[in-house]
Coordinates of C-alpha atoms (C1' of nucleotides) in Angstrom, one line a residue:
Chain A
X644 CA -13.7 -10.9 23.7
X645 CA -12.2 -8.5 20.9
X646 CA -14.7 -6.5 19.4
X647 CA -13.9 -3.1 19.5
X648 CA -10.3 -3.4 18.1
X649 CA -11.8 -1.0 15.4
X650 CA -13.8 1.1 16.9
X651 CA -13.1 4.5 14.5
X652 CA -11.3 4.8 11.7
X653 CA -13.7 5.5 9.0
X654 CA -13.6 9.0 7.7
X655 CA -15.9 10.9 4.7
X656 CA -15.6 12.4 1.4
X657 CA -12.4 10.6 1.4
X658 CA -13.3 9.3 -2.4
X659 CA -13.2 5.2 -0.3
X660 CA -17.2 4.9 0.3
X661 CA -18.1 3.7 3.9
X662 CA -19.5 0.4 3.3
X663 CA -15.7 -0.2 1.8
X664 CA -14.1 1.4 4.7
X665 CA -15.6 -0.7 7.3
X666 CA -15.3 -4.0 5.0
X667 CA -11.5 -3.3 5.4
X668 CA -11.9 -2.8 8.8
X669 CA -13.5 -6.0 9.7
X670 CA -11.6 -7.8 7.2
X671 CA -8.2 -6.6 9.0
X672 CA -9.8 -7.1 12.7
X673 CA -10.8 -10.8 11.5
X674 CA -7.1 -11.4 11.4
X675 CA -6.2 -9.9 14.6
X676 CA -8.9 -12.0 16.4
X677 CA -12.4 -10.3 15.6
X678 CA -15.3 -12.1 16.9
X679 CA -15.8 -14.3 19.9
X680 CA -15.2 -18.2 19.8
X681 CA -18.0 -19.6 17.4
X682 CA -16.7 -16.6 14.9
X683 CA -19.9 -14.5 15.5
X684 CA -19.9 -11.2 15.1
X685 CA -21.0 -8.1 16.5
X686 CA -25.1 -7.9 15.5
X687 CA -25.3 -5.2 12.4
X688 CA -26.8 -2.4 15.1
X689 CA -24.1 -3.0 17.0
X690 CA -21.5 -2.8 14.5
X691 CA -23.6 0.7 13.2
X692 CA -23.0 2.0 16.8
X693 CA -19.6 1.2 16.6
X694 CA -18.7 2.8 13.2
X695 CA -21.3 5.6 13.4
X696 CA -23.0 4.6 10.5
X697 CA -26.6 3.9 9.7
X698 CA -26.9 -0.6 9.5
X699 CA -27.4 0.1 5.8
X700 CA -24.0 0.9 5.4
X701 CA -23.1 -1.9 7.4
X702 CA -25.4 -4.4 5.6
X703 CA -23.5 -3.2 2.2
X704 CA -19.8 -4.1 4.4
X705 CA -21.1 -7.6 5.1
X706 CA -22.8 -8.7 1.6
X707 CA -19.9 -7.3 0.0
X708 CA -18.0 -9.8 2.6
X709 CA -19.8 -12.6 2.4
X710 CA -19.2 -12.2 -1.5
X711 CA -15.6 -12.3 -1.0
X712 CA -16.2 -15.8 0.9
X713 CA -15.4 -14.4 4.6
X714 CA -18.3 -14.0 6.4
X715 CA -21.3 -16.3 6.5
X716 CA -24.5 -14.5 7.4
X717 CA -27.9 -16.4 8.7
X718 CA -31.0 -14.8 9.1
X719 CA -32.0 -14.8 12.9
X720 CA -28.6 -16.6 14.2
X721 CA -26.0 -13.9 13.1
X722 CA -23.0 -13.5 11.2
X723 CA -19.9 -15.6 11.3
X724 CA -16.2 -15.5 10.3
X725 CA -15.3 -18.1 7.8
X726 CA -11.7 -18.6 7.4
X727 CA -10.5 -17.0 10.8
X728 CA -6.4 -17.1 10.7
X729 CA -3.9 -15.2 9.0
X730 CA -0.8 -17.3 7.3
X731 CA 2.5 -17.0 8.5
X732 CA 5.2 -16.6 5.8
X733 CA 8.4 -16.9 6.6
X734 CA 11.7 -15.0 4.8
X735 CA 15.4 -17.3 5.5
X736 CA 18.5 -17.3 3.9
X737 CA 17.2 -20.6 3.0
X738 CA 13.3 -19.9 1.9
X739 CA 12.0 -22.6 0.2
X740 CA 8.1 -21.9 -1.4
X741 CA 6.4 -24.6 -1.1
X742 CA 7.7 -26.4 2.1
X743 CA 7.0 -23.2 3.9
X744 CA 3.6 -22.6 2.5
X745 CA 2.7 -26.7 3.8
X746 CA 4.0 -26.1 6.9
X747 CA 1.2 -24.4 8.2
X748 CA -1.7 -24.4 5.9
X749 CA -2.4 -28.9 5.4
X750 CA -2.3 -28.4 1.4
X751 CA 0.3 -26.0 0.5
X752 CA 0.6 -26.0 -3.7
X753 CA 2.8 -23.4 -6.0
X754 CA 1.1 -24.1 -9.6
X755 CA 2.8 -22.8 -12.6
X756 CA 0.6 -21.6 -14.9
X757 CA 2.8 -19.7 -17.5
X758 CA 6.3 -19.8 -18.7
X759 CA 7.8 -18.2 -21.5
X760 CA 11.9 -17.4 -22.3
X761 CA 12.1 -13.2 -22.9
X762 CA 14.7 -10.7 -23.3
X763 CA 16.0 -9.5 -19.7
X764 CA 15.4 -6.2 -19.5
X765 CA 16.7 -3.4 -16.9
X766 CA 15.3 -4.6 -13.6
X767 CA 15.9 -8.5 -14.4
X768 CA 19.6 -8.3 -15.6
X769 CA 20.5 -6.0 -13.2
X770 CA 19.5 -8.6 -10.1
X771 CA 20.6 -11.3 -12.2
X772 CA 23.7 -10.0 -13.0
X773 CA 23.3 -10.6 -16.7
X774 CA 23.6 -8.2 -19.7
X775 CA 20.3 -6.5 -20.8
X776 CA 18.6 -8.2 -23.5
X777 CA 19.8 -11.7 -23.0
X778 CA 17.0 -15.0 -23.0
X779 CA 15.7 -15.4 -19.6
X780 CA 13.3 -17.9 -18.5
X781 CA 10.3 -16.1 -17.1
X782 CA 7.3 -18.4 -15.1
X783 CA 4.3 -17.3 -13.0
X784 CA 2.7 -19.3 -10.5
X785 CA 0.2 -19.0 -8.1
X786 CA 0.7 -20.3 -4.6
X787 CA -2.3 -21.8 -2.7
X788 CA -3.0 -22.7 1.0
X789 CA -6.0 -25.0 1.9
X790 CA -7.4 -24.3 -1.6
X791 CA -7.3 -20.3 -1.1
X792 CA -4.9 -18.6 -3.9
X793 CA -2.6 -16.4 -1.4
X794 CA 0.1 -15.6 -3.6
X795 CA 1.3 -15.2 -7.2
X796 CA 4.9 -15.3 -8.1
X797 CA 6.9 -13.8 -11.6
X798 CA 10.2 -15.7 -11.5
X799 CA 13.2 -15.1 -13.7
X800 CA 16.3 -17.5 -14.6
X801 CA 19.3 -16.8 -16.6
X802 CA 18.6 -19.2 -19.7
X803 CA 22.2 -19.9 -20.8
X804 CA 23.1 -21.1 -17.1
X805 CA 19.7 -23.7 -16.8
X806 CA 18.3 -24.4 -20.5
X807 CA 16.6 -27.5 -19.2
X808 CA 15.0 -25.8 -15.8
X809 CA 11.7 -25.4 -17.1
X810 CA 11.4 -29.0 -18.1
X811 CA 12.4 -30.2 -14.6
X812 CA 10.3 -27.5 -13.3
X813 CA 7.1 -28.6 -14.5
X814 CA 7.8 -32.8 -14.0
X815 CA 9.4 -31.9 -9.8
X816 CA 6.9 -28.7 -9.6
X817 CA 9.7 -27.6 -7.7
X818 CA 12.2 -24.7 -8.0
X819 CA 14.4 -26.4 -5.6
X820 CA 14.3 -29.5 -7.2
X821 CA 14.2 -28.4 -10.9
X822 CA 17.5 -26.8 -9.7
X823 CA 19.4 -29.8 -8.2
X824 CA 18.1 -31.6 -11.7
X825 CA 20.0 -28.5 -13.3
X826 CA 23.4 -29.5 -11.3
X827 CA 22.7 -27.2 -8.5
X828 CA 22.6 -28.3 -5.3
X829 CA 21.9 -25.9 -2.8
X830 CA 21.4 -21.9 -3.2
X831 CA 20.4 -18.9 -0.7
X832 CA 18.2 -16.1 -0.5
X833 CA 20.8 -13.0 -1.4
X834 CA 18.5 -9.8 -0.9
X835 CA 14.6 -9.2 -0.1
X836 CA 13.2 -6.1 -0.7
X837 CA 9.3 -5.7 0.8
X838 CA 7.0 -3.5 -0.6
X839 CA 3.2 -2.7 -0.4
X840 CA 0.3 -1.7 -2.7
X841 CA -3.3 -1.8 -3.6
X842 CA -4.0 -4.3 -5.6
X843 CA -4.3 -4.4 -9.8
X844 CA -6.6 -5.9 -11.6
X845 CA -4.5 -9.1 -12.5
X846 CA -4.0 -9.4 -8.7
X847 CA -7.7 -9.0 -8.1
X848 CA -8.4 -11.5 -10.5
X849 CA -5.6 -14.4 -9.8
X850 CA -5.9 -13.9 -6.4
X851 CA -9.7 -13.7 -6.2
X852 CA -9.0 -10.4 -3.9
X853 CA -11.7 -7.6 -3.4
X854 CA -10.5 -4.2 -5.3
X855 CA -8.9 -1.5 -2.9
X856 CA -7.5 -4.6 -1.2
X857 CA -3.6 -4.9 -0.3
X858 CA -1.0 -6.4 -1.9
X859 CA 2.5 -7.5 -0.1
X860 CA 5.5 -7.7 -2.3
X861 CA 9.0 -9.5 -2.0
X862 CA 11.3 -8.6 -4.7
X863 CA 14.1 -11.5 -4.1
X864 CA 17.2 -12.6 -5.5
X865 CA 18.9 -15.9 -4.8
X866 CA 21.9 -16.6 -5.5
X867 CA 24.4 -20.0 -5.3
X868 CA 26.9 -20.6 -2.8
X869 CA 29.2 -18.8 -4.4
X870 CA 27.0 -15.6 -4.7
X871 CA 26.1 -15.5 -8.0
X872 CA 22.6 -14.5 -8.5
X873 CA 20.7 -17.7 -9.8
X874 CA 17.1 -16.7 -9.4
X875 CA 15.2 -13.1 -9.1
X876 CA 11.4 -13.7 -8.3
X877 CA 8.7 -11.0 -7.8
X878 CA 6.0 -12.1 -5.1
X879 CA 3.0 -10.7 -4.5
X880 CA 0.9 -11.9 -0.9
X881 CA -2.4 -11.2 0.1
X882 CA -2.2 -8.8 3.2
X883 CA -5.4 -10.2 4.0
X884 CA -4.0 -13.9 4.4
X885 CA -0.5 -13.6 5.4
X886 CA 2.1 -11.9 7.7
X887 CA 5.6 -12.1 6.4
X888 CA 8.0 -13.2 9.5
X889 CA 11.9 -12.1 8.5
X890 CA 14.5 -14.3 10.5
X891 CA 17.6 -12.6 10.1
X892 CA 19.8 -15.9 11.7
X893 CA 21.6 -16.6 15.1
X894 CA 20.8 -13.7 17.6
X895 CA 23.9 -15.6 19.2
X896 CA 26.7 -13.0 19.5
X897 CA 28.1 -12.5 16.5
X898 CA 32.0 -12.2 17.1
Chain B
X865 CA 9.8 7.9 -21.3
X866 CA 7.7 5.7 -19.3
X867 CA 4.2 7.2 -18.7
X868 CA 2.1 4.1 -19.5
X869 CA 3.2 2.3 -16.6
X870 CA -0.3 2.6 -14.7
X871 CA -2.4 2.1 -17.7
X872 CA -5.6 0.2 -16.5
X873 CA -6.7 -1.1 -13.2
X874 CA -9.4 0.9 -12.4
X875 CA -12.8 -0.7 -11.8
X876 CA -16.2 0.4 -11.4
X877 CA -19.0 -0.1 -8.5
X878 CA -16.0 -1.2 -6.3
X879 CA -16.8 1.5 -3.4
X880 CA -13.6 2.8 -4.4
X881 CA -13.8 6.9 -6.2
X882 CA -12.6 6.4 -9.7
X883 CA -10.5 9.8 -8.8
X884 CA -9.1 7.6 -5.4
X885 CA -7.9 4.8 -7.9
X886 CA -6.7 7.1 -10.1
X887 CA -4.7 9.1 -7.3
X888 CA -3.3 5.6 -6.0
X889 CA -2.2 4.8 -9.6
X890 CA 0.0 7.6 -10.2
X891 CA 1.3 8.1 -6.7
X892 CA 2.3 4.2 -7.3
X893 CA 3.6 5.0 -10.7
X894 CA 5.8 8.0 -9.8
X895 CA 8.1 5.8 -7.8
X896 CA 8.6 3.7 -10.8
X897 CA 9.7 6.2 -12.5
X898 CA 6.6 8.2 -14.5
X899 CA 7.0 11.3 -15.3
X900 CA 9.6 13.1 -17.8
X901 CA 13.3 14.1 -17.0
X902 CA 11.6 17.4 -15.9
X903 CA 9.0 15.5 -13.7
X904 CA 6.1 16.7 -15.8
X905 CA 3.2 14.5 -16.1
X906 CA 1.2 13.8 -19.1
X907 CA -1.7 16.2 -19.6
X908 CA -4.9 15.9 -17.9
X909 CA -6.5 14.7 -21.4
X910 CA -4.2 12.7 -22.0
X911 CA -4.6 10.7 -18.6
X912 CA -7.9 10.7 -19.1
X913 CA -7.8 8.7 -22.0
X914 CA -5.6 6.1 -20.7
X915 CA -7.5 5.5 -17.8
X916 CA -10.6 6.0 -19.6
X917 CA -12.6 8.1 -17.9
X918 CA -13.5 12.1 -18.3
X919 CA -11.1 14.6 -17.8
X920 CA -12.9 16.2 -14.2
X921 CA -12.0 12.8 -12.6
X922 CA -8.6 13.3 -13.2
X923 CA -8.5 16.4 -12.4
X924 CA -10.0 15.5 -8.8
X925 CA -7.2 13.3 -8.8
X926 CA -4.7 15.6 -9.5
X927 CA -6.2 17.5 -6.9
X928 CA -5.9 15.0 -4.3
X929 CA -2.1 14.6 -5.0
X930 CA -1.8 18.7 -5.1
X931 CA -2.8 18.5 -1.5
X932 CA -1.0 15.6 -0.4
X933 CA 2.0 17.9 -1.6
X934 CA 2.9 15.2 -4.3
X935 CA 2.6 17.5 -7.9
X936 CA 2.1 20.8 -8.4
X937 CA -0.4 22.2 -11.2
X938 CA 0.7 25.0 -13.1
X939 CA -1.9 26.7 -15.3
X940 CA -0.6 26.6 -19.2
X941 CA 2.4 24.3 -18.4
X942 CA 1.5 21.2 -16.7
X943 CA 1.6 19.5 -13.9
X944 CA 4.6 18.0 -11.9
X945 CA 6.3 15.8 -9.5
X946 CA 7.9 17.1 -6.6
X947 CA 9.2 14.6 -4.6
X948 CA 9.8 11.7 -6.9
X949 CA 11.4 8.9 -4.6
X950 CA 11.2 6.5 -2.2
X951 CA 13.3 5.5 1.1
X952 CA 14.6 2.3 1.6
X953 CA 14.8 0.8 5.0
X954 CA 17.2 -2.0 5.5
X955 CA 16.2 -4.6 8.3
X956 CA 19.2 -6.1 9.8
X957 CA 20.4 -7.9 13.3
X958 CA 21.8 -4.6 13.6
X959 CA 19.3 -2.4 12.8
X960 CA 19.7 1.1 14.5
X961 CA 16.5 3.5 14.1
X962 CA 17.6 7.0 13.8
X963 CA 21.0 5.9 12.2
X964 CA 19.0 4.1 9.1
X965 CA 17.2 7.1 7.9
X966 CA 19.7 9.8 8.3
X967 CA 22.1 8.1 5.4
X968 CA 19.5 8.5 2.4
X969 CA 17.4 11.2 3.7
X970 CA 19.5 13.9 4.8
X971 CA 17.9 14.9 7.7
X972 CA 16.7 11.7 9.4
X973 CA 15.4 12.2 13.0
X974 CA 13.3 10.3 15.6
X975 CA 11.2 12.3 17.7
X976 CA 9.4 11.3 21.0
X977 CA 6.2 12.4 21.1
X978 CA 4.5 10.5 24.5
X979 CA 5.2 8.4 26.9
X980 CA 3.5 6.7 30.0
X981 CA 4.7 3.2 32.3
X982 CA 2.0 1.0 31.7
X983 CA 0.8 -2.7 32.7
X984 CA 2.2 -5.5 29.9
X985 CA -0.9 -6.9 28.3
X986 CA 0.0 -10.3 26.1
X987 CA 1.7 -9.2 22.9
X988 CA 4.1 -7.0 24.8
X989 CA 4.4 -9.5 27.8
X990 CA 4.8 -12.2 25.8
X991 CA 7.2 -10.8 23.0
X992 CA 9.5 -9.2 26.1
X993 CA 8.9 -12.6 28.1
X994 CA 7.5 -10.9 30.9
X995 CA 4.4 -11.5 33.2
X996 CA 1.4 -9.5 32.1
X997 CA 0.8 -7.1 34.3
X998 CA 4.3 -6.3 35.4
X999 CA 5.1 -2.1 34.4
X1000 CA 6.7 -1.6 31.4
X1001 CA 8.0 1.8 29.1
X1002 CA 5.4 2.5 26.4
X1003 CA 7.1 5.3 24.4
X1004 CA 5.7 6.7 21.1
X1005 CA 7.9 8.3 18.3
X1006 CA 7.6 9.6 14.5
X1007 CA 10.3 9.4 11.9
X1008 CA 10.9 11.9 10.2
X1009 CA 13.2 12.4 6.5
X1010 CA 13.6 15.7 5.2
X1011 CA 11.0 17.3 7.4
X1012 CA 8.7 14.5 5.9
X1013 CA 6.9 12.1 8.6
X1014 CA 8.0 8.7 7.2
X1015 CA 7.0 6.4 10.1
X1016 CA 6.1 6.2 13.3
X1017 CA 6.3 3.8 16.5
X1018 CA 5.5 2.3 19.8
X1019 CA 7.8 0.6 21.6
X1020 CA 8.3 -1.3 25.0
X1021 CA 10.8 -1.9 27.7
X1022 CA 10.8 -3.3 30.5
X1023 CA 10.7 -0.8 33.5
X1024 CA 12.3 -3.0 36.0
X1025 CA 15.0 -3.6 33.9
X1026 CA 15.9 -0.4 32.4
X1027 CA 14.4 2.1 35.6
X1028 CA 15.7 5.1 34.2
X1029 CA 15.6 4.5 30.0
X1030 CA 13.1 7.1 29.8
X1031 CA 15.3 9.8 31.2
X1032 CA 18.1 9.0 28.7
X1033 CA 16.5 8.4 26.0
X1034 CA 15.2 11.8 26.6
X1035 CA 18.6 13.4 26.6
X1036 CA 20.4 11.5 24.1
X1037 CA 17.1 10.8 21.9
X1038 CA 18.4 7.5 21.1
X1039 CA 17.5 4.0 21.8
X1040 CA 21.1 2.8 21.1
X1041 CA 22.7 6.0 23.5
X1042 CA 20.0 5.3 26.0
X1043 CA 20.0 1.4 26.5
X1044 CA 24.0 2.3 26.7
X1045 CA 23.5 4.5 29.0
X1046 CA 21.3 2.0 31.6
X1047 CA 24.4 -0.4 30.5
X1048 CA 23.1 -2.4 27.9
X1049 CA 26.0 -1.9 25.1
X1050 CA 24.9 -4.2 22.5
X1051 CA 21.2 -5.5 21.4
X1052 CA 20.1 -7.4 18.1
X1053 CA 17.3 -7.3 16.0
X1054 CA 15.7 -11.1 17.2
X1055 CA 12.6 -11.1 14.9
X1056 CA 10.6 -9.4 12.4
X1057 CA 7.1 -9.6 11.6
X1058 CA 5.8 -7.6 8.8
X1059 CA 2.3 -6.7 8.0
X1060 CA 0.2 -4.1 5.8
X1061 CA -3.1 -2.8 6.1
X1062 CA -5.0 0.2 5.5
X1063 CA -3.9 3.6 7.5
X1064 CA -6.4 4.2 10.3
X1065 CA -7.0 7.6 11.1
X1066 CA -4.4 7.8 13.7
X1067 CA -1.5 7.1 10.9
X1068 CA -3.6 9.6 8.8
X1069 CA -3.2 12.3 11.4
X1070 CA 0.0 11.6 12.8
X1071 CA 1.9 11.0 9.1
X1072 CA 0.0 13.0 7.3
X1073 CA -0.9 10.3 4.8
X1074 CA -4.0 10.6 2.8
X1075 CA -7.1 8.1 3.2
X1076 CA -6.8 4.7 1.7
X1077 CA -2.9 5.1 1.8
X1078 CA -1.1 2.2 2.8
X1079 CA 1.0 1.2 6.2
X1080 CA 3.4 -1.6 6.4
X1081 CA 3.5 -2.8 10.0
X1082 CA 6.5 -3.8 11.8
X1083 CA 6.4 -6.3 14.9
X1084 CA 9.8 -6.4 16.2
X1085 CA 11.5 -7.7 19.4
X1086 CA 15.7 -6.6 19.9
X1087 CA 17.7 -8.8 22.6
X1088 CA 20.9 -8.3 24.3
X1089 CA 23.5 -10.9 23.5
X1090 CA 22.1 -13.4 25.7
X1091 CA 19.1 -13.7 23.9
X1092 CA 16.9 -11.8 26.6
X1093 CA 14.3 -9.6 24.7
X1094 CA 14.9 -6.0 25.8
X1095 CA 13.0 -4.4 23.9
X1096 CA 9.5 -4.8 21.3
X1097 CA 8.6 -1.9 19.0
X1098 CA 5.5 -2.0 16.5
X1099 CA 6.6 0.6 13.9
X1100 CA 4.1 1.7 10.9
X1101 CA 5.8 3.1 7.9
X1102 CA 4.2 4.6 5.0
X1103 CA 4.0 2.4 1.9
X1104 CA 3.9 5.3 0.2
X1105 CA 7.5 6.5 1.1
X1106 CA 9.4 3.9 2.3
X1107 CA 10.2 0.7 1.1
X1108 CA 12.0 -2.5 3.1
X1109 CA 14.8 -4.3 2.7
X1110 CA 15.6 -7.2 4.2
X1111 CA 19.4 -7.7 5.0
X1112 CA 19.6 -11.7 6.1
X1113 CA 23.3 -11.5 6.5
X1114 CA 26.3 -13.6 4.6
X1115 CA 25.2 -15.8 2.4
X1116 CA 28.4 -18.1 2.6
X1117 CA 27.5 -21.8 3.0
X1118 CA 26.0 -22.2 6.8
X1119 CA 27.1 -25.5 7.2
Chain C
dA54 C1' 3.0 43.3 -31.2
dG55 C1' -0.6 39.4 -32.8
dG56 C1' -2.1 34.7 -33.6
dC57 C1' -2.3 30.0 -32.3
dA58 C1' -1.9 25.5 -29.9
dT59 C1' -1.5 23.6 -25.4
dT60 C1' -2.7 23.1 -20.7
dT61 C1' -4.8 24.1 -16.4
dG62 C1' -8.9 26.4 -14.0
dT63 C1' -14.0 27.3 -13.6
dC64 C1' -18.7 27.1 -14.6
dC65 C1' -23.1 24.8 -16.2
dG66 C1' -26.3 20.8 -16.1
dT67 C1' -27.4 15.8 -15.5
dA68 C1' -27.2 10.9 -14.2
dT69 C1' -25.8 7.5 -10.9
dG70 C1' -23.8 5.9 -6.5
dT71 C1' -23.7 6.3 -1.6
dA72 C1' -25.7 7.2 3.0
dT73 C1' -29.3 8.4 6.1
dG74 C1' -33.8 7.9 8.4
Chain D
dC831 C1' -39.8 -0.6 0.3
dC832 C1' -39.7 4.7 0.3
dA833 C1' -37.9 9.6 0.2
dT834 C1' -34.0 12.8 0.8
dA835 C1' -29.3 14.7 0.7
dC836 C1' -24.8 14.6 -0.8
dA837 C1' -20.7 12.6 -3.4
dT838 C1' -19.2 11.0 -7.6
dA839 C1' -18.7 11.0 -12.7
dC840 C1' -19.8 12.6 -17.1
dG841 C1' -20.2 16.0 -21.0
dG842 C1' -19.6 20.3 -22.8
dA843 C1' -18.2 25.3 -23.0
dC844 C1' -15.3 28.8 -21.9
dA845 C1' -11.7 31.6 -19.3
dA846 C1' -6.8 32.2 -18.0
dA847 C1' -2.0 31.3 -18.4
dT848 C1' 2.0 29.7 -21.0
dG849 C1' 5.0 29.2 -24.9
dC850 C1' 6.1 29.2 -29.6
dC851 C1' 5.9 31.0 -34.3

DNA sequence: AGGCATTTGTCCGTATGTATG
DNA sequence: CCATACATACGGACAAATGCC
């Protein structure tokens, strides 16, 4: 089925070589259902027909691919998609990380992996309603589906509020539960703001993405029930592995 | 003040133009604030060294932005930001197009640019719960903030719902007028689905974005009050100039 | 006015990466 | 594998415009 979803879009002396161009492009149609049932793809001449490009060009698409751990290619048979589907992330007034992440990918993990209590500055204090320059807990993690890093995550918490949270956050690995542990029983997301951009170097690295590739980011605040922020949390997603699906609540009528 | 923002995070081999990275870096870092009171960047040796690499390369950087209409060079002075922020878009259950851009840029507008009744293939069939196959409105539209293409979309109605939506929305220009006007008074956004990936050359054209540039996708589907899909719209905003924010309404207890 | 530092603009040549056939 | 053409990146030198002393 799908194999010209495509087609064109690959342009010159654009300062993005070709062989990049059309890696994106078959990386993006992979998501959107690329290749026929067994995951084959389009033979490299065909592909060259397709992009107007010589099968060099093409050839340097798919090794760099296959690098990345996408495509499979075997000599005589073709050249396969690996890891065909795209995650689904949603964004409630009651997100919860990991449970959403294990939902759909079988092994859904957030790992902390630093932690350190800073100054807040401007950006921080302002979402978390603090005054610039006091001690805030700050903690990355990276969150994982089946074993494939798809997001990392710079959290901050007010440190006068929950001086124990990091404690309970590394025995519950939890922020939900390292929060009930800190007397606080139930808090919702406040504000989301979505951004996009290619991604750094860190990203590149942590999230074992290819350079040039694109980076999703949720800058979130929650807050608890009485609307005081509580948590501000920096995301950034793989475009290439997730979708982020906003449910704004009842669609009931509203008065 | 801040002009180290961008720093590093340019690589090598990648298939990605050192002067492309470069370009991507400070277009990223001018929202963030770079730049001087005055909007004047830091000099083209200066640049250089912080990215590490020779002066020409950031001048074919420069160059790039030049003509995206980002800075302007001035011989003997410097070189300078001209438009230095971003939108935001909120996403709510009431989200109203033309209404959301006009109250940050000044002179929001939505401008239909094609049209055509078309058969419902799946995404649209299913997303309006329709059968594929039946007619449907395709319409296409840009957004446009101070004379600045921001965004543009493709949306769907049902034709044997709404016969005569394309007249009216050709008089009023407005999804909210027009849907009134075939007697639909109130609609809410049902779901969201956001996505990024790199502009195709379509978005390039159309936006006037430069290659490699980044689009944020949105998949979304608006119901009457009953919870009957009435319409689905796929809009693609430019990363570049717009940002998203996600409204998920009161955050008082829900239960 | 002149002199000088700073900054962008233009030219040269050369090495390497990219793309074709 | 090979050869060829063009884009990219570097290094250096100098011109042109600006602003300040």
């Amino acid at each position: 089925m799908a194999s010209e979803i495509m087609l064109r879009g690959v342009g010159r002396r654009t300062g993005i070589a070709l062989w990049r161009q059309i890696a994106d492009a078959i990386r993006a149609g992979i998501s959107s259902g690329l290749g026929d049932e067994t995951g084959k793809l389009p033979s490299e001449t065909e592909l060259a027909e397709q992009f107007g490009v010589n099968r060099h060009t093409v050839r340097s698409a798919i090794s760099a691919l296959v690098n990345e751990g996408i495509l499979r290619a075997e000599q005589g048979r073709g050249t396969f998609v690996i890891s065909p589907s795209r995650l689904t992330y949603p964004i409630t007034r009651r997100t919860r990380f990991s449970a959403s992440l294990a939902e759909q990918g079988q092994r859904g993990v957030s790992r902390l992996i630093s932690h350190d209590i800073i100054e807040a500055h401007r950006d921080v204090a302002t979402s978390l309603d603090l005054e610039e320059g006091v001690p805030v807990l700050q903690i990355n993690s990276v969150g994982t589906s089946d074993d494939t890093p798809v997001s990392r995550t710079t959290a901050w918490f007010d440190h006068a509020r929950f001086p124990d949270l990091l404690s309970h956050l590394k025995t519950t690995n939890s922020v939900t539960k390292a929060f009930a542990a800190s007397g606080l029983d139930d808090y919702v997301r406040q504000s989301t703001l979505i951004e996009a951009y290619h991604a750094t170097l860190d990203d590149i690295e942590i999230m074992g993405l290819s350079p040039g590739s694109i980076v999703l980011v949720t800058h979130a605040v929650n807050a608890d029930l009485d609307g005081r922020p509580v948590e501000y949390s920096k995301t950034r997603f793989s475009a290439d592995r997730v979708n982020l699906q906003i449910e704004l609540g009842s669609n009931a009528a509203e008065d």
